[in-house]
Structure formats: C-alpha cells, structure tokens
Amino acid sequence: MVASTLEYEDAVEFGIAKEKIHVIPYGIEVPHQSKIETDRASGPFHILFAGDINRTHRIELILRAARKLTVPFQITLVDRDDRPDHEKPRILQELRKLCQTLGIEDRVEFAERKSPDAMNALYQKADVLVHPAIYENFGMPMLEAAAAGLPLIATPVGVALELVTSGETGFIVPADPDTICDRLLQLSEPKTRAEFSQNLRQRARQLFGWNNVMERYLELYRQLAPGGNW
C-alpha cells in the first residue's frame, strides 16, 4: 500500500506488480472554514516553507524568487526535521549567506521544528506555501497547508500532483526563480488567494478527508476478504 501517485510509480519501478499496489493516501481533518478565506490580517505577503532543511528541497529558489517581488514580503522557513544531520549546519549557513547577498536577511526567519498546534497557526497566518523540491514521495506539509486553505506553489512532486490544479488551487512550476516569482505575484492578490484557498480546501476534503480515506480502506478489505462484514 502506498500513499501517492509517485509512490505507486516508484513501487512499479522497483518491480512490484501493479495489481498488488494499492494507493490510499494519508487522511487529514479539513475544517469547515479557514481564516485565510475570512479574516486574514493585513501586512507583508507571507511566504512559508515547511520541511526538512536539505538540498533536495532547493530552498534557495524561494529566496531568489522572493528577491524579485515588487510587493512587501516576509519568509518563514520551518525545519520539520530535528534529527541530527551533519550537513544541515552548512546548508543553513549557505542560506543565511545567500539572504545577505540578496539583501533580504531582515525579511527571512529560520524557525526550528514546531508543535502541531503552532504549525497550524502558522499555516493560518501565511499566504502561500512554496515547495520547490527535486523529489518528494508525499510531502505532508503540503497536505497540512491545503487543509488550512493555504495555496501551494510546488514543483511536480509528491502530493502536489493530486492537490494542485494550476490556476485553481495553486501552481505547478519548474525549478525557476522567475516563474516562481510570477506565481507569487499572482497570489499576492487577496481575492485570488481567497478563491484558491476555497478551491484547495474542497480538493483536500474530497481526496484526503477521513470519510474518503476510510471508504478506500473498506473497499480494499472487501477485495481482500470478500466474505467479511464490511
């Protein structure tokens, strides 16, 4: 059993027979209303990244894209992985140096791992989640952000392929700062952001809400044990 289309493709590539692979995503609770759609506070355009601080996530693309913005902005980079990593201090040093080179060091916050409640509050506070990874088999922060109604800008990886319809719930982008900047500018418009937010939460509820996920589990059990009382 796998949780995303990319995990399915990986399993096939590893030689597992297609008929033995079942795609059932992780489930999530989607609230009935999002603050992003209702009472978002005014202030600088707030760009969020949440995930492991590593080279796979290409965080430098977010910094280079934001530098080109023509609207006031702030960036929060949340490290979701607190496991020891000998390379992470070097990556953080490089990112901080890049912020200085770009002249945006006063608009970028580097944050350590947060509690689930603190992360949810941050999803509600931010305006967009950017996830420009080289590879991601799922990407739970993208699903969490979607449940909160936070529009997504992502490369074609992980759960972004299920969540994002470009121009409706976010944007699928290449690893190009200019393109990412253009999409950020589009989402800096409150009306556009609110429309995307509503569409995205609806998508998240349809595909990843617990009712749908549990029904898919039950359907799998019916296939595996047809005589059971499912």
mmCIF file of C-alpha atoms in Angstrom:
data_model
loop_
_atom_site.group_PDB
_atom_site.id
_atom_site.type_symbol
_atom_site.label_atom_id
_atom_site.label_comp_id
_atom_site.label_asym_id
_atom_site.label_seq_id
_atom_site.Cartn_x
_atom_site.Cartn_y
_atom_site.Cartn_z
ATOM 1 C CA MET A 1 0.000 0.000 0.000
ATOM 2 C CA VAL A 2 1.318 3.434 -0.966
ATOM 3 C CA ALA A 3 0.138 6.964 -0.235
ATOM 4 C CA SER A 4 0.642 8.834 -3.513
ATOM 5 C CA THR A 5 0.887 8.506 -7.272
ATOM 6 C CA LEU A 6 4.654 8.956 -7.130
ATOM 7 C CA GLU A 7 4.988 6.201 -4.528
ATOM 8 C CA TYR A 8 2.932 3.981 -6.845
ATOM 9 C CA GLU A 9 5.292 4.746 -9.739
ATOM 10 C CA ASP A 10 8.302 4.085 -7.514
ATOM 11 C CA ALA A 11 6.871 0.723 -6.459
ATOM 12 C CA VAL A 12 6.309 -0.272 -10.096
ATOM 13 C CA GLU A 13 9.874 0.759 -10.919
ATOM 14 C CA PHE A 14 11.119 -1.419 -8.057
ATOM 15 C CA GLY A 15 9.437 -4.392 -9.733
ATOM 16 C CA ILE A 16 6.253 -4.781 -7.702
ATOM 17 C CA ALA A 17 3.301 -5.995 -9.776
ATOM 18 C CA LYS A 18 0.778 -3.221 -10.415
ATOM 19 C CA GLU A 19 -2.168 -5.327 -9.283
ATOM 20 C CA LYS A 20 -0.532 -5.725 -5.867
ATOM 21 C CA ILE A 21 -0.168 -1.986 -5.295
ATOM 22 C CA HIS A 22 -2.994 -0.025 -3.720
ATOM 23 C CA VAL A 23 -2.951 3.772 -3.437
ATOM 24 C CA ILE A 24 -4.604 5.027 -0.263
ATOM 25 C CA PRO A 25 -3.463 8.491 0.826
ATOM 26 C CA TYR A 26 -2.913 9.794 4.304
ATOM 27 C CA GLY A 27 -6.047 11.311 5.764
ATOM 28 C CA ILE A 28 -6.479 14.740 7.288
ATOM 29 C CA GLU A 29 -9.177 16.738 9.035
ATOM 30 C CA VAL A 30 -10.262 19.714 6.926
ATOM 31 C CA PRO A 31 -12.017 22.458 8.939
ATOM 32 C CA HIS A 32 -15.271 23.860 7.620
ATOM 33 C CA GLN A 33 -13.850 27.355 7.398
ATOM 34 C CA SER A 34 -10.391 28.841 7.033
ATOM 35 C CA LYS A 35 -9.147 32.138 8.420
ATOM 36 C CA ILE A 36 -7.302 32.578 5.145
ATOM 37 C CA GLU A 37 -10.682 32.982 3.449
ATOM 38 C CA THR A 38 -12.191 35.230 6.096
ATOM 39 C CA ASP A 39 -10.108 37.402 8.410
ATOM 40 C CA ARG A 40 -6.528 37.256 7.155
ATOM 41 C CA ALA A 41 -4.646 40.125 8.782
ATOM 42 C CA SER A 42 -3.055 42.789 6.622
ATOM 43 C CA GLY A 43 0.711 43.024 6.389
ATOM 44 C CA PRO A 44 3.570 41.853 4.170
ATOM 45 C CA PHE A 45 2.941 38.960 1.798
ATOM 46 C CA HIS A 46 3.897 35.940 3.916
ATOM 47 C CA ILE A 47 5.723 33.094 2.151
ATOM 48 C CA LEU A 48 6.123 29.803 4.013
ATOM 49 C CA PHE A 49 8.337 26.774 3.543
ATOM 50 C CA ALA A 50 7.881 23.786 5.857
ATOM 51 C CA GLY A 51 10.024 20.684 5.525
ATOM 52 C CA ASP A 52 13.488 19.302 6.021
ATOM 53 C CA ILE A 53 16.313 21.784 5.515
ATOM 54 C CA ASN A 54 18.240 19.857 2.877
ATOM 55 C CA ARG A 55 19.487 20.257 -0.679
ATOM 56 C CA THR A 56 16.635 18.201 -2.125
ATOM 57 C CA HIS A 57 14.154 20.939 -1.224
ATOM 58 C CA ARG A 58 16.072 23.688 -3.089
ATOM 59 C CA ILE A 59 15.123 26.403 -0.608
ATOM 60 C CA GLU A 60 17.458 28.828 -2.360
ATOM 61 C CA LEU A 61 14.899 29.040 -5.182
ATOM 62 C CA ILE A 62 12.376 30.553 -2.763
ATOM 63 C CA LEU A 63 14.871 33.203 -1.675
ATOM 64 C CA ARG A 64 15.890 34.100 -5.222
ATOM 65 C CA ALA A 65 12.262 34.269 -6.355
ATOM 66 C CA ALA A 66 11.184 36.455 -3.437
ATOM 67 C CA ARG A 67 14.033 38.888 -4.057
ATOM 68 C CA LYS A 68 12.386 39.770 -7.386
ATOM 69 C CA LEU A 69 8.985 40.553 -5.844
ATOM 70 C CA THR A 70 7.579 44.055 -6.197
ATOM 71 C CA VAL A 71 5.403 43.768 -3.067
ATOM 72 C CA PRO A 72 6.481 43.781 0.601
ATOM 73 C CA PHE A 73 7.105 40.231 1.810
ATOM 74 C CA GLN A 74 8.371 38.081 4.622
ATOM 75 C CA ILE A 75 9.559 34.478 4.516
ATOM 76 C CA THR A 76 9.374 31.815 7.216
ATOM 77 C CA LEU A 77 11.468 28.677 6.717
ATOM 78 C CA VAL A 78 10.430 25.950 9.153
ATOM 79 C CA ASP A 79 12.717 22.962 9.640
ATOM 80 C CA ARG A 80 10.404 19.988 10.193
ATOM 81 C CA ASP A 81 13.237 17.511 10.852
ATOM 82 C CA ASP A 82 15.067 17.727 14.181
ATOM 83 C CA ARG A 83 17.146 14.593 13.630
ATOM 84 C CA PRO A 84 20.947 15.027 13.697
ATOM 85 C CA ASP A 85 22.310 15.885 10.248
ATOM 86 C CA HIS A 86 25.968 16.763 9.801
ATOM 87 C CA GLU A 87 25.273 18.687 6.586
ATOM 88 C CA LYS A 88 22.413 20.849 7.882
ATOM 89 C CA PRO A 89 24.587 23.483 9.638
ATOM 90 C CA ARG A 90 26.455 24.030 6.375
ATOM 91 C CA ILE A 91 23.206 24.361 4.404
ATOM 92 C CA LEU A 92 21.801 26.846 6.928
ATOM 93 C CA GLN A 93 25.000 28.863 6.740
ATOM 94 C CA GLU A 94 24.780 28.932 2.941
ATOM 95 C CA LEU A 95 21.135 30.021 3.039
ATOM 96 C CA ARG A 96 21.833 32.799 5.538
ATOM 97 C CA LYS A 97 24.746 34.000 3.413
ATOM 98 C CA LEU A 98 22.502 33.988 0.334
ATOM 99 C CA CYS A 99 19.937 36.078 2.226
ATOM 100 C CA GLN A 100 22.659 38.625 2.949
ATOM 101 C CA THR A 101 23.843 38.607 -0.659
ATOM 102 C CA LEU A 102 20.283 39.186 -1.866
ATOM 103 C CA GLY A 103 19.705 41.876 0.748
ATOM 104 C CA ILE A 104 16.687 40.165 2.297
ATOM 105 C CA GLU A 105 18.130 38.895 5.581
ATOM 106 C CA ASP A 106 15.783 41.113 7.611
ATOM 107 C CA ARG A 107 12.749 39.527 5.916
ATOM 108 C CA VAL A 108 13.646 35.845 6.397
ATOM 109 C CA GLU A 109 13.011 33.864 9.580
ATOM 110 C CA PHE A 110 14.660 30.492 10.159
ATOM 111 C CA ALA A 111 12.432 28.525 12.531
ATOM 112 C CA GLU A 112 13.017 25.207 14.279
ATOM 113 C CA ARG A 113 10.516 22.353 14.426
ATOM 114 C CA LYS A 114 7.153 23.465 15.807
ATOM 115 C CA SER A 115 4.331 21.655 17.586
ATOM 116 C CA PRO A 116 1.278 20.637 15.515
ATOM 117 C CA ASP A 117 -0.763 23.480 17.030
ATOM 118 C CA ALA A 118 1.972 26.005 16.285
ATOM 119 C CA MET A 119 2.266 24.737 12.715
ATOM 120 C CA ASN A 120 -1.474 25.009 12.195
ATOM 121 C CA ALA A 121 -1.382 28.597 13.453
ATOM 122 C CA LEU A 122 1.435 29.329 11.020
ATOM 123 C CA TYR A 123 -0.491 27.821 8.106
ATOM 124 C CA GLN A 124 -3.362 30.152 9.004
ATOM 125 C CA LYS A 125 -1.044 33.143 9.269
ATOM 126 C CA ALA A 126 0.848 32.614 5.996
ATOM 127 C CA ASP A 127 -0.318 33.486 2.479
ATOM 128 C CA VAL A 128 1.324 30.768 0.382
ATOM 129 C CA LEU A 129 3.373 27.579 0.819
ATOM 130 C CA VAL A 130 6.241 27.115 -1.628
ATOM 131 C CA HIS A 131 7.719 23.634 -2.086
ATOM 132 C CA PRO A 132 10.298 23.513 -4.932
ATOM 133 C CA ALA A 133 11.688 20.035 -4.227
ATOM 134 C CA ILE A 134 13.658 17.850 -6.618
ATOM 135 C CA TYR A 135 11.803 14.796 -5.283
ATOM 136 C CA GLU A 136 9.111 14.124 -2.697
ATOM 137 C CA ASN A 137 7.220 10.857 -2.391
ATOM 138 C CA PHE A 138 4.380 12.544 -0.493
ATOM 139 C CA GLY A 139 5.112 15.800 1.320
ATOM 140 C CA MET A 140 2.859 16.006 4.374
ATOM 141 C CA PRO A 141 3.361 19.775 4.882
ATOM 142 C CA MET A 142 1.668 20.369 1.527
ATOM 143 C CA LEU A 143 -1.400 18.407 2.632
ATOM 144 C CA GLU A 144 -1.480 20.164 6.006
ATOM 145 C CA ALA A 145 -1.275 23.535 4.259
ATOM 146 C CA ALA A 146 -4.036 22.548 1.838
ATOM 147 C CA ALA A 147 -6.331 21.567 4.713
ATOM 148 C CA ALA A 148 -5.782 25.041 6.148
ATOM 149 C CA GLY A 149 -6.558 26.585 2.773
ATOM 150 C CA LEU A 150 -3.011 27.791 2.110
ATOM 151 C CA PRO A 151 -2.416 27.972 -1.671
ATOM 152 C CA LEU A 152 0.516 25.940 -2.986
ATOM 153 C CA ILE A 153 3.340 26.679 -5.382
ATOM 154 C CA ALA A 154 5.251 23.461 -5.973
ATOM 155 C CA THR A 155 7.320 21.525 -8.426
ATOM 156 C CA PRO A 156 5.590 18.378 -9.768
ATOM 157 C CA VAL A 157 6.379 16.153 -6.795
ATOM 158 C CA GLY A 158 4.507 14.141 -4.184
ATOM 159 C CA VAL A 159 1.010 15.076 -3.168
ATOM 160 C CA ALA A 160 1.197 18.341 -5.140
ATOM 161 C CA LEU A 161 0.257 16.295 -8.198
ATOM 162 C CA GLU A 162 -3.079 15.440 -6.559
ATOM 163 C CA LEU A 163 -3.726 18.761 -4.851
ATOM 164 C CA VAL A 164 -2.666 21.369 -7.370
ATOM 165 C CA THR A 165 -4.539 22.354 -10.485
ATOM 166 C CA SER A 166 -2.577 25.324 -11.806
ATOM 167 C CA GLY A 167 -4.667 28.460 -11.788
ATOM 168 C CA GLU A 168 -7.273 26.992 -9.408
ATOM 169 C CA THR A 169 -5.656 25.674 -6.226
ATOM 170 C CA GLY A 170 -2.081 26.815 -6.723
ATOM 171 C CA PHE A 171 0.613 26.418 -9.339
ATOM 172 C CA ILE A 172 2.862 23.611 -10.512
ATOM 173 C CA VAL A 173 6.130 25.273 -11.514
ATOM 174 C CA PRO A 174 9.573 24.422 -12.881
ATOM 175 C CA ALA A 175 12.654 24.982 -10.736
ATOM 176 C CA ASP A 176 12.971 28.558 -11.979
ATOM 177 C CA PRO A 177 13.029 31.645 -9.713
ATOM 178 C CA ASP A 178 11.449 33.896 -12.353
ATOM 179 C CA THR A 179 8.455 31.585 -12.786
ATOM 180 C CA ILE A 180 8.069 31.150 -9.039
ATOM 181 C CA CYS A 181 8.201 34.930 -8.631
ATOM 182 C CA ASP A 182 5.468 35.416 -11.233
ATOM 183 C CA ARG A 183 3.222 32.920 -9.436
ATOM 184 C CA LEU A 184 3.934 34.540 -6.086
ATOM 185 C CA LEU A 185 2.871 37.887 -7.507
ATOM 186 C CA GLN A 186 -0.395 36.365 -8.702
ATOM 187 C CA LEU A 187 -1.085 35.002 -5.232
ATOM 188 C CA SER A 188 -0.186 38.286 -3.564
ATOM 189 C CA GLU A 189 -3.651 39.447 -4.652
ATOM 190 C CA PRO A 190 -6.054 38.771 -1.732
ATOM 191 C CA LYS A 191 -9.025 37.966 -3.981
ATOM 192 C CA THR A 192 -7.065 35.392 -5.980
ATOM 193 C CA ARG A 193 -5.703 33.895 -2.786
ATOM 194 C CA ALA A 194 -9.166 33.544 -1.257
ATOM 195 C CA GLU A 195 -10.516 31.802 -4.371
ATOM 196 C CA PHE A 196 -7.584 29.387 -4.469
ATOM 197 C CA SER A 197 -7.942 28.746 -0.742
ATOM 198 C CA GLN A 198 -11.575 27.721 -1.052
ATOM 199 C CA ASN A 199 -10.866 25.509 -4.069
ATOM 200 C CA LEU A 200 -7.915 23.858 -2.375
ATOM 201 C CA ARG A 201 -9.716 23.003 0.845
ATOM 202 C CA GLN A 202 -12.518 21.494 -1.197
ATOM 203 C CA ARG A 203 -9.978 19.382 -3.100
ATOM 204 C CA ALA A 204 -8.271 18.317 0.114
ATOM 205 C CA ARG A 205 -11.599 17.311 1.671
ATOM 206 C CA GLN A 206 -12.683 15.315 -1.392
ATOM 207 C CA LEU A 207 -9.423 13.402 -1.799
ATOM 208 C CA PHE A 208 -7.913 13.279 1.688
ATOM 209 C CA GLY A 209 -10.802 13.782 4.102
ATOM 210 C CA TRP A 210 -11.251 10.901 6.511
ATOM 211 C CA ASN A 211 -14.577 9.796 5.017
ATOM 212 C CA ASN A 212 -12.938 9.202 1.640
ATOM 213 C CA VAL A 213 -9.819 7.590 3.079
ATOM 214 C CA MET A 214 -11.773 5.182 5.296
ATOM 215 C CA GLU A 215 -14.038 4.211 2.396
ATOM 216 C CA ARG A 216 -10.961 3.337 0.339
ATOM 217 C CA TYR A 217 -9.644 1.170 3.174
ATOM 218 C CA LEU A 218 -13.006 -0.584 3.402
ATOM 219 C CA GLU A 219 -13.035 -1.183 -0.352
ATOM 220 C CA LEU A 220 -9.580 -2.751 -0.112
ATOM 221 C CA TYR A 221 -10.746 -5.007 2.735
ATOM 222 C CA ARG A 222 -13.764 -6.046 0.636
ATOM 223 C CA GLN A 223 -11.415 -7.065 -2.167
ATOM 224 C CA LEU A 224 -9.054 -8.961 0.121
ATOM 225 C CA ALA A 225 -11.750 -10.627 2.238
ATOM 226 C CA PRO A 226 -14.983 -10.635 0.225
ATOM 227 C CA GLY A 227 -16.806 -12.716 2.805
ATOM 228 C CA GLY A 228 -16.266 -10.221 5.583
ATOM 229 C CA ASN A 229 -18.891 -7.952 7.071
ATOM 230 C CA TRP A 230 -17.532 -4.675 5.664
#
